[in-house]
Short mmCIF file of C-alpha atoms in Angstrom, two decimals:
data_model
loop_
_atom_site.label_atom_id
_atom_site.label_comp_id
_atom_site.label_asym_id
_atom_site.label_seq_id
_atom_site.Cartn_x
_atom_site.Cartn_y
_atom_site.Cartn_z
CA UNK T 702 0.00 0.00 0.00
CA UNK T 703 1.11 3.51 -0.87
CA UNK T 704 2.19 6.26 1.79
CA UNK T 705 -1.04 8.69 2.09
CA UNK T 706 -0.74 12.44 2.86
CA UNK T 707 1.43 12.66 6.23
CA UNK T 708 2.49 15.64 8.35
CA UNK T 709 6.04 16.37 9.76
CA UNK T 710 6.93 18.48 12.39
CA UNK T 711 10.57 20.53 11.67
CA UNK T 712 12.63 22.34 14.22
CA UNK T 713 16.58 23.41 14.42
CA UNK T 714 18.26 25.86 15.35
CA UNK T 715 17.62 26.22 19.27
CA UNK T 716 21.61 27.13 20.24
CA UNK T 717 20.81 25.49 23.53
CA UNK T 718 23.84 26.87 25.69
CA UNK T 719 24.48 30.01 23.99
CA UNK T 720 25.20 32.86 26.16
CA UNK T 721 22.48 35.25 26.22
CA UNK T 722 24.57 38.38 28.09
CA UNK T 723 26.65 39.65 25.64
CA UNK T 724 26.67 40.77 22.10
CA UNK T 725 24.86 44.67 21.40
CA UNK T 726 22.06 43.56 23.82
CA UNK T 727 23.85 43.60 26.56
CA UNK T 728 21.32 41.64 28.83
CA UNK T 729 22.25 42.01 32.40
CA UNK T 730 21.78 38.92 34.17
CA UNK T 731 18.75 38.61 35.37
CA UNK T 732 17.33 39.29 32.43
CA UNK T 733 19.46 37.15 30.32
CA UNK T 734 18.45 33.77 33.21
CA UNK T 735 14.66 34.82 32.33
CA UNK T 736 15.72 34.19 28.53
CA UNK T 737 17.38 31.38 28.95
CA UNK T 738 14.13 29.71 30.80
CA UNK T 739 11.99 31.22 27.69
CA UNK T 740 14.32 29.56 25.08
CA UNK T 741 14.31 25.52 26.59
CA UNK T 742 10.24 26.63 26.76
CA UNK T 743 10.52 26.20 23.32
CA UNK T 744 11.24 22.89 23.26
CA UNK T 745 8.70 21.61 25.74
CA UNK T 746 6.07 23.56 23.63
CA UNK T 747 7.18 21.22 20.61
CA UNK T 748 6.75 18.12 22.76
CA UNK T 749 3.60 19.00 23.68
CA UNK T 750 2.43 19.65 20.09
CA UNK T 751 3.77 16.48 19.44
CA UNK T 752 2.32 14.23 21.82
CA UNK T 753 -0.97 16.49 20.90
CA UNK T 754 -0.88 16.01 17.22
CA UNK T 755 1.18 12.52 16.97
CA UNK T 756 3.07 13.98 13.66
CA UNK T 757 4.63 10.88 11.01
CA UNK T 758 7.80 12.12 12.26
CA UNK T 759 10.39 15.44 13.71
CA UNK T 760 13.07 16.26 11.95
CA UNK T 761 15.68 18.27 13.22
CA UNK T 762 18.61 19.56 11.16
CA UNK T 763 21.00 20.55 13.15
CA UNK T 764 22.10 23.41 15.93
CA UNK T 765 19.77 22.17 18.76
CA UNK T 766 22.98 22.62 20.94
CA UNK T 767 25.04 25.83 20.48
CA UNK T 768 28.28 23.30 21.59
CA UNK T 769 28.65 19.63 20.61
CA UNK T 770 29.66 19.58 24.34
CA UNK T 771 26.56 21.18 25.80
CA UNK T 772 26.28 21.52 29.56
CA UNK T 773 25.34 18.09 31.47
CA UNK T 774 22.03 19.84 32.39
CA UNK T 775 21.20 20.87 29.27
CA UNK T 776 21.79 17.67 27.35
CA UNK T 777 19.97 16.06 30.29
CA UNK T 778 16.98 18.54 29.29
CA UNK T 779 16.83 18.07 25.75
CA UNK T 780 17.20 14.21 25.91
CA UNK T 781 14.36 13.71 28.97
CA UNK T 782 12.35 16.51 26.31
CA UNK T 783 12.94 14.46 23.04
CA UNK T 784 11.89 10.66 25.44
CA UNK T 785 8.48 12.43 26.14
CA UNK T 786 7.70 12.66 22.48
CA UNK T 787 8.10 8.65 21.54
CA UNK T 788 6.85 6.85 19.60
CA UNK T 789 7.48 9.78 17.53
CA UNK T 790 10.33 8.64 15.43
CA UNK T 791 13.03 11.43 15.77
CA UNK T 792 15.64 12.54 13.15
CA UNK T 793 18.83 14.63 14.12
CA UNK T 794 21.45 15.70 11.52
CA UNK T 795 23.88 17.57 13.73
CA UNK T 796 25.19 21.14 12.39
CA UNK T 797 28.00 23.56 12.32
CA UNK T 798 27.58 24.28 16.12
CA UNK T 799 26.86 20.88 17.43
CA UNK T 800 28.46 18.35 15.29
CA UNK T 801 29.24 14.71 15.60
CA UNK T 802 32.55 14.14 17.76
CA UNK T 803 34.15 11.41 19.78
CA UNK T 804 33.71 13.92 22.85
CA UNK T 805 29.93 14.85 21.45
CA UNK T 806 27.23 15.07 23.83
CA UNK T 807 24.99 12.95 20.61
CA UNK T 808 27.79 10.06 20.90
CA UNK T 809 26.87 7.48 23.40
CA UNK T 810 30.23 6.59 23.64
CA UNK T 811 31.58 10.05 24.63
CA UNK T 812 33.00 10.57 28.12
CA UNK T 813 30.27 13.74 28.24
CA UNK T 814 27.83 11.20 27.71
CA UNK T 815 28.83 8.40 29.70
CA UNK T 816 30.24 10.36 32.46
CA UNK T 817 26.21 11.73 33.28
CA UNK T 818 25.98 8.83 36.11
CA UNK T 819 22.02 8.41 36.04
CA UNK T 820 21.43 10.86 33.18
CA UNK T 821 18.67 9.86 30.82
CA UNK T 822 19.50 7.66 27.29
CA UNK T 823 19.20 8.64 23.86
CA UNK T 824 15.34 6.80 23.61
CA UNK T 825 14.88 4.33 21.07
CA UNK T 826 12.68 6.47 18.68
CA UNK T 827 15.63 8.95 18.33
CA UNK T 828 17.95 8.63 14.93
CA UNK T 829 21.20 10.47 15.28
CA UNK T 830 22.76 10.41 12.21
CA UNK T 831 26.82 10.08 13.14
CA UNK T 832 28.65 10.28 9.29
CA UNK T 833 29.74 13.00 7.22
CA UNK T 834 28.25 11.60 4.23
CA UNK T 835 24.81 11.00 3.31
CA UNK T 836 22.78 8.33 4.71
CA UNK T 837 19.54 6.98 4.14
CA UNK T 838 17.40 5.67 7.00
CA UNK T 839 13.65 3.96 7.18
CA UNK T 840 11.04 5.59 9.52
CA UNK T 841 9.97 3.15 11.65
CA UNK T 842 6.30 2.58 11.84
CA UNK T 843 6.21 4.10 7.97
CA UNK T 844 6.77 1.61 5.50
CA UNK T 845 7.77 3.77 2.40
CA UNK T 846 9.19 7.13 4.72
CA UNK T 847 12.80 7.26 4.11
CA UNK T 848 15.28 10.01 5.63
CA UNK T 849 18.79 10.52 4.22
CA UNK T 850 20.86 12.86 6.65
CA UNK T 851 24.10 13.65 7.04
CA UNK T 852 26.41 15.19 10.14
CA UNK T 853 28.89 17.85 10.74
CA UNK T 854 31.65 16.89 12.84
CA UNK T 855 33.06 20.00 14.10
CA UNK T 856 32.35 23.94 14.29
CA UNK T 857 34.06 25.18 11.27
CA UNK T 858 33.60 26.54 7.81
CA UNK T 859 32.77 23.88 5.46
CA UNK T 860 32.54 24.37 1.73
CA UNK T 861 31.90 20.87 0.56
CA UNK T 862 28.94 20.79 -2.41
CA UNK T 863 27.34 17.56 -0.62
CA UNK T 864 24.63 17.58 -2.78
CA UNK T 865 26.93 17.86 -5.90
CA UNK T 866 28.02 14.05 -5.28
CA UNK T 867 24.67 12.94 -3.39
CA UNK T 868 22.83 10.38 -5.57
CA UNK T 869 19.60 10.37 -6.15
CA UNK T 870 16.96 9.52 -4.27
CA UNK T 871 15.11 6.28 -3.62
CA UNK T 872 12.88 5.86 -6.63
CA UNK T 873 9.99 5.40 -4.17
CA UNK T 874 7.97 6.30 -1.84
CA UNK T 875 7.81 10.15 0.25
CA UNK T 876 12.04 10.54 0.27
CA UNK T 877 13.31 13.32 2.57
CA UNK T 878 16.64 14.65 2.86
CA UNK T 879 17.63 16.48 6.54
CA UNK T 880 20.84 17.98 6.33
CA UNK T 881 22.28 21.49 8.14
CA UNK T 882 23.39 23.79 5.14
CA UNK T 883 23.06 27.15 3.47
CA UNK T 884 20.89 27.81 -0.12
CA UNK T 885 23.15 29.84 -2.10
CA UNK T 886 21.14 33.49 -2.79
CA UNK T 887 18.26 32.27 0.47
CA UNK T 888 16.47 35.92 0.37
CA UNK T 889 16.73 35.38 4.25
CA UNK T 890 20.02 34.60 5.20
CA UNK T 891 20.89 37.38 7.04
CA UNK T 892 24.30 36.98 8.95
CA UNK T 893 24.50 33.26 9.18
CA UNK T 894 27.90 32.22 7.76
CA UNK T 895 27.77 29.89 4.31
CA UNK T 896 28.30 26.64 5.66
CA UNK T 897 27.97 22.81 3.13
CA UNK T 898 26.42 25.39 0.23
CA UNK T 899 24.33 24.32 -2.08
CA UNK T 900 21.68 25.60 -4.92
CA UNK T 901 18.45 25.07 -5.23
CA UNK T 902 19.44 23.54 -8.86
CA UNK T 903 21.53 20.90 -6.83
CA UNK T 904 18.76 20.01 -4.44
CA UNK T 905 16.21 19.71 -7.46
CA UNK T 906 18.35 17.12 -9.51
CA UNK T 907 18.71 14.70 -6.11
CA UNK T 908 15.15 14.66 -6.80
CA UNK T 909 13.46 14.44 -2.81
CA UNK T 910 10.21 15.00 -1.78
CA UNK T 911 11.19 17.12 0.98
CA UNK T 912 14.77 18.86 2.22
CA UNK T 913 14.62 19.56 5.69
CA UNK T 914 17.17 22.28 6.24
CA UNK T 915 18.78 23.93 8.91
CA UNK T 916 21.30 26.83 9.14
CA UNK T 917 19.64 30.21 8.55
CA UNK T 918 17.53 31.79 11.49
CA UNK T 919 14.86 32.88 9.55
CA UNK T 920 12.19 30.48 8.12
CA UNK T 921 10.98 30.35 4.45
CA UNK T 922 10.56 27.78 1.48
CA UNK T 923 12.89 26.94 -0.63
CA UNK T 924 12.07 26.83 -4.10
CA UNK T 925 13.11 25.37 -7.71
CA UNK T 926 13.94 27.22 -11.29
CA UNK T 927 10.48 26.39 -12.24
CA UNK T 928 8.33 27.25 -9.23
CA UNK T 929 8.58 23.92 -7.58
CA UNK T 930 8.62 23.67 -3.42
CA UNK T 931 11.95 21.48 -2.64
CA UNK T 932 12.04 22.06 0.91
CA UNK T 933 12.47 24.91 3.76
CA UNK T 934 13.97 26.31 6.69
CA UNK T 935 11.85 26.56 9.92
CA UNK T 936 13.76 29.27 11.29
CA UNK T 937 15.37 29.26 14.65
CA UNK T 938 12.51 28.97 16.99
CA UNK T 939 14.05 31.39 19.68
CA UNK T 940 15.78 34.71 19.23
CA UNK T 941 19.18 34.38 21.15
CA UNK T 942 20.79 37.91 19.14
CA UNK T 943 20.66 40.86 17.72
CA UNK T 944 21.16 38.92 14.29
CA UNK T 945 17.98 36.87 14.90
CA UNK T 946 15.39 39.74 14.87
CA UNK T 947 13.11 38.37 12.61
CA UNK T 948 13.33 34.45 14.40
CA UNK T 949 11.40 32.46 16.37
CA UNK T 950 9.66 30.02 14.34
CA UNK T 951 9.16 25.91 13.89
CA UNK T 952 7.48 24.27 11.06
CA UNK T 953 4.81 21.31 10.22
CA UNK T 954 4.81 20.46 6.78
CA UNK T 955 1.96 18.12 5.46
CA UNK T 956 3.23 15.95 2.58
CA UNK T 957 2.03 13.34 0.00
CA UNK T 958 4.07 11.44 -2.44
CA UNK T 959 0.92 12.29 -5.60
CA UNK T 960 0.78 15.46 -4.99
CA UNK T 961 3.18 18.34 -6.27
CA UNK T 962 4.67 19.85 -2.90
CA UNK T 963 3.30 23.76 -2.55
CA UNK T 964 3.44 26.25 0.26
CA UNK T 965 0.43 26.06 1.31
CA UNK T 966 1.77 23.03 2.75
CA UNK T 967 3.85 24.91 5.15
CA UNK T 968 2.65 25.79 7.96
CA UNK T 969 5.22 27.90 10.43
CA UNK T 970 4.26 28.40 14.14
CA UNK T 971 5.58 31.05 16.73
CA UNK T 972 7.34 29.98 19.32
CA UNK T 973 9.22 32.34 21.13
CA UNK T 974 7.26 35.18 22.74
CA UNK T 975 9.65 38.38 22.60
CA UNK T 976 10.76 39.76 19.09
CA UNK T 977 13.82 41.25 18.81
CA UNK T 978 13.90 44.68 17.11
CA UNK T 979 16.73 46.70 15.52
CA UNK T 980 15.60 50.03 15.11
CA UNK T 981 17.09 53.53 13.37
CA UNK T 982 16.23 56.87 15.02
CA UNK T 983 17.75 60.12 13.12
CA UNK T 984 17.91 63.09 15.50
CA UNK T 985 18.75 65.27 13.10
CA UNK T 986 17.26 68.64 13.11
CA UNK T 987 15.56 67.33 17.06
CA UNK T 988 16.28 70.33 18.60
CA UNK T 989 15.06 70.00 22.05
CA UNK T 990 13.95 67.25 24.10
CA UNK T 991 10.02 67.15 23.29
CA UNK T 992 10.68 66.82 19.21
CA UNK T 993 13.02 63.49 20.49
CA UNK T 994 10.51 62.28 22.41
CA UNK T 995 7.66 62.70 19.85
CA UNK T 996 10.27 60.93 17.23
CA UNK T 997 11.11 58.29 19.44
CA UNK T 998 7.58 57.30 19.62
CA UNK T 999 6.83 57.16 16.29
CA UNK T 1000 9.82 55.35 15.53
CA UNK T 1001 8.92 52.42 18.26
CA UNK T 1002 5.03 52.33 17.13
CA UNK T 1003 6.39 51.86 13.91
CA UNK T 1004 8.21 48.91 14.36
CA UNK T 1005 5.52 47.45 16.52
CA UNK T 1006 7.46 47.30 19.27
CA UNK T 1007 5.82 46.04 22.60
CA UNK T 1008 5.68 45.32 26.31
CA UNK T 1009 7.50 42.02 25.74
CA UNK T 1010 10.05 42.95 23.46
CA UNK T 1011 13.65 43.78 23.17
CA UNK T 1012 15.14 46.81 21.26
CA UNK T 1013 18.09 47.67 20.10
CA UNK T 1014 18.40 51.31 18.83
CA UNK T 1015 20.69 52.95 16.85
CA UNK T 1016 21.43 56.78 16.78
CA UNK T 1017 22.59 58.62 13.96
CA UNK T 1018 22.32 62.20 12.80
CA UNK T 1019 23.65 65.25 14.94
CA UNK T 1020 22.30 65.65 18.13
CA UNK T 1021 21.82 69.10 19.32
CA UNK T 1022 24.51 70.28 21.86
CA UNK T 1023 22.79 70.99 25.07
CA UNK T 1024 19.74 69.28 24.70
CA UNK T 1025 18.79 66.19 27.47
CA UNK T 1026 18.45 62.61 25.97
CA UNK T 1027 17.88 59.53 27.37
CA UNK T 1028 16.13 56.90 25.20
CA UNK T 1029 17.38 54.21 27.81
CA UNK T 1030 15.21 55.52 31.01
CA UNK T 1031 12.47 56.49 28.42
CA UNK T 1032 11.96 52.97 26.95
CA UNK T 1033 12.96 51.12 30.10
CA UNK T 1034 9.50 50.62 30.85
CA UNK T 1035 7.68 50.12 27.84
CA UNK T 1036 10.00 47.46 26.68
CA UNK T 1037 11.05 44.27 28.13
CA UNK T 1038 14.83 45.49 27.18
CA UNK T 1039 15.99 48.19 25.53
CA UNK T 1040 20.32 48.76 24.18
CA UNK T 1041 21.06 52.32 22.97
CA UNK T 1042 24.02 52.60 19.96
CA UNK T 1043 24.94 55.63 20.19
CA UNK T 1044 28.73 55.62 18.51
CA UNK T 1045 27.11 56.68 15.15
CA UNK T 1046 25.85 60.03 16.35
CA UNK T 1047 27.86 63.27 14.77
CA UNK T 1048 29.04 66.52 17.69
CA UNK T 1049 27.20 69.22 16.71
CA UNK T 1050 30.03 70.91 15.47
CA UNK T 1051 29.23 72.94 12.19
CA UNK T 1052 32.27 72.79 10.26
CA UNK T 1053 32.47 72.34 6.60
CA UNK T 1054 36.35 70.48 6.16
CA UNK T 1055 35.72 70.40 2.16
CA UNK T 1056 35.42 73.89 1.78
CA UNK T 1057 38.24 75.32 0.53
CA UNK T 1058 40.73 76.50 3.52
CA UNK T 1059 41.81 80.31 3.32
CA UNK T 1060 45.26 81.66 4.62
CA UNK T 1061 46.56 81.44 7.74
CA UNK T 1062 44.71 82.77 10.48
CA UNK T 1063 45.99 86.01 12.37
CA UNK T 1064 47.18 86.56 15.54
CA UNK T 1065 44.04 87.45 16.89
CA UNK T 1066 42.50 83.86 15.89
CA UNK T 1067 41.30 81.74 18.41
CA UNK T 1068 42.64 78.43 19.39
CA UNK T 1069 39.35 76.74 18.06
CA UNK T 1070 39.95 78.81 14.75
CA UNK T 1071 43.82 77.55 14.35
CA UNK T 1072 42.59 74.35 14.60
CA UNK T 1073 39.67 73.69 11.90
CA UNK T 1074 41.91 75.95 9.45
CA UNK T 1075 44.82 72.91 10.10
CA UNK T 1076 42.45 70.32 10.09
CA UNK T 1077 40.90 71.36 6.87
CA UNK T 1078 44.71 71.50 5.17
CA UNK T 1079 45.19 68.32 5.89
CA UNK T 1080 41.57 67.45 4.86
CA UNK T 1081 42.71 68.58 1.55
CA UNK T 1082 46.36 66.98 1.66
CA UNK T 1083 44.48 63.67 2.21
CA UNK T 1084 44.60 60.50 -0.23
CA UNK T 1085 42.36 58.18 0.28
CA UNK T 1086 38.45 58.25 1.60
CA UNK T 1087 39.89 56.56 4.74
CA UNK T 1088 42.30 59.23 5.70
CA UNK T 1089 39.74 61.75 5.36
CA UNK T 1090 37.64 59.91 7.48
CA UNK T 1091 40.49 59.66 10.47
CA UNK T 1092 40.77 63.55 9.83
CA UNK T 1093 37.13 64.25 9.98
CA UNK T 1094 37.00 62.07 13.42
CA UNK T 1095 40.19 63.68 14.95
CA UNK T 1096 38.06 67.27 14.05
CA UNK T 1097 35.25 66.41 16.40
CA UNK T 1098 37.49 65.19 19.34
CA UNK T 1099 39.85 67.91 19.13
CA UNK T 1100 36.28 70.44 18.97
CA UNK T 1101 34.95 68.40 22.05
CA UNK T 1102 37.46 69.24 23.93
CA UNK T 1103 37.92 72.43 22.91
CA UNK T 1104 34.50 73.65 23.74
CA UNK T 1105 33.48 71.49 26.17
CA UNK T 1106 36.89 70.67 28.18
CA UNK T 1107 35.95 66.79 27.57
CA UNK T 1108 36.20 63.75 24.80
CA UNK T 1109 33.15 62.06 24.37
CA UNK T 1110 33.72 58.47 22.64
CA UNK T 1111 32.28 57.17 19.46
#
């Protein structure tokens, strides 16, 4: 008998173990503890839809584990998590950040592993796959499910075209491929580095019903030359950076083997509960406190930012000397957690360095006036965009502390 239309569940991604109190947010600790409770939330939410909705399978490509030797409690965690779901067969294709190692917290035979005491197992139900080439798996309980997944072994750049060499697929049955990688031109990537690249021309000629792919932190389909739906990315499901505004996401995908694959098929769910926000705010021409204020606003209800959130905003523009600014203390209670950039901001020093310098000043010139008359020579003695850009920086401190007896760092 054939397989019939079947729904998978897809997550990846987690960075269980990451730290959550550095980087531009800058989440003190308290905060960053409360985070780190919200992101293994997200896991126990996907049990529970699994045990709910009994899914064929879960498939997860990679990155569950920011280390491949996670902390004892949270490989513990994520081990007693993944039990709960059985019989749920489970798929794991370790990535970039947790790969397959003798010392790997997914090796049974690892002294991280072994050296847990009473720690829970590995269940039955759960597939790692251990080899750095591709390998093709039954689901059990499935006759006619295959998986074919393959591992990373350690963090580091890898370039290999895997699915240059991969053959192609059972002739058979619903065939799905897991593997942690990065879709050459993904309109999503965002910062994640290219790691086992690939094109979606690749991925068509292996010829699978479904890729499950991990890697990139925001979720979307991943389509073929002529339209057709290949696979996807469910996102990260939890935002643990500044890089991930935009995350928070897991998938279910619903799937039969005679039917063309479309994405209306996907079906992405939200999972963590803060979004992370990098915002812009120009204070240009703000000339006293009230216009910032008013801008400030309009620049947060813009973005949608709320009461659970976390922004991170950027100031550029000139900011009038003399006037009182704090977005900080303003947003510190409207916002879960606000960080304020402001190196990009420009002194309000009104000096024009390309305009032409004229002769030496007299003896009656000020100190201040000496200075912007050498500072614009050597504007125009400059070479290169980059010296003119030291020059135009060494202008501002040498005005900040002549007018205001201090340096102010940006």
């Amino acid at each position: 008998m054939g397989v019939e239309r079947v729904r998978i569940a897809q997550f990846s991604d987690l960075h269980l173990g990451a730290s959550l109190s550095g980087g531009k947010l800058a989440l003190p600790q308290a905060k960053a503890d409360k985070r780190r409770s919200e992101q293994r939330q997200c896991l126990v939410r996907l049990a529970a839809h699994v045990r709910e909705t009994r899914p064929a399978l879960l498939l997860i490509p990679g990155d569950l584990f920011d280390s491949g030797e996670p902390e004892i409690d949270d490989l513990n965690f994520v081990i007693n998590t993944l039990n709960t779901m059985a019989p749920v067969p489970v798929f794991i294709a370790p990535g970039n950040h947790d790969g397959y190692a003798p010392s790997s917290g997914y090796n049974p035979h690892s002294a991280l592993y072994q050296g847990r005491g009473s720690g829970p197992k590995w269940g039955n139900h759960i597939r790692i796959f251990a080899a750095e080439q591709f390998e093709t798996a039954p689901v059990p309980g499935h006759a006619g499910i295959t998986v074919t997944g393959v591992a990373f072994h350690r963090h580091r750049p890898d370039s290999r075209r895997v699915l240059a060499d991969l053959a192609r697929a059972p002739q058979s049955g619903l065939r799905i491929l897991l593997f942690h990688g990065a879709l050459e031109n993904y309109p999503r990537a965002g910062a994640d580095k290219a790691v086992l690249p690939f094109t979606a021309a690749e991925l068509e000629r292996a010829d699978y019903t479904y890729a499950a792919v991990g890697h990139y932190h925001r979720g979307g389909p991943i389509v073929g030359e002529h339209g057709r739906l290949l696979g996807a990315y469910a996102g990260a499901p939890f935002a643990c950076s500044l890089s991930d505004a935009g995350a928070g996401t897991w998938l279910d995908v619903e799937i039969s083997p005679q039917e063309p694959l479309k994405e209306s098929a996907l079906h992405w769910h939200r999972c963590d509960e803060r979004a992370i926000h990098a915002l812009e705010m120009d204070v240009t021409g703000l000339t006293d406190s009230t216009s910032l204020s008013h801008r400030l606003d309009d620049v947060l209800a813009a973005a949608r930012a709320g009461a659970r959130d976390l922004v991170h905003l950027t100031l550029r523009g000139r900011l009038a000397r003399g006037v009182p600014f704090a977005p900080a203390e303003a947003l510190g209670d409207r916002v879960f957690h606000v960080a304020v950039d402001a190196s990009a901001l420009e002194p309000d020093h009104d000096v024009d360095l390309a305009a032409e310098p004229a002769g030496e000043p007299g003896l009656a010139a000020t100190g201040q006036e000496l200075f912007i008359w050498r500072m614009r020579q050597l504007y125009h003695q400059a070479t290169s965009d980059e010296e003119r850009h030291r020059i135009r920086e060494a202008l501002c401190y040498g005005l900040d502390a002549l007018t205001s007896g201090e340096i102010h760092l940006r």
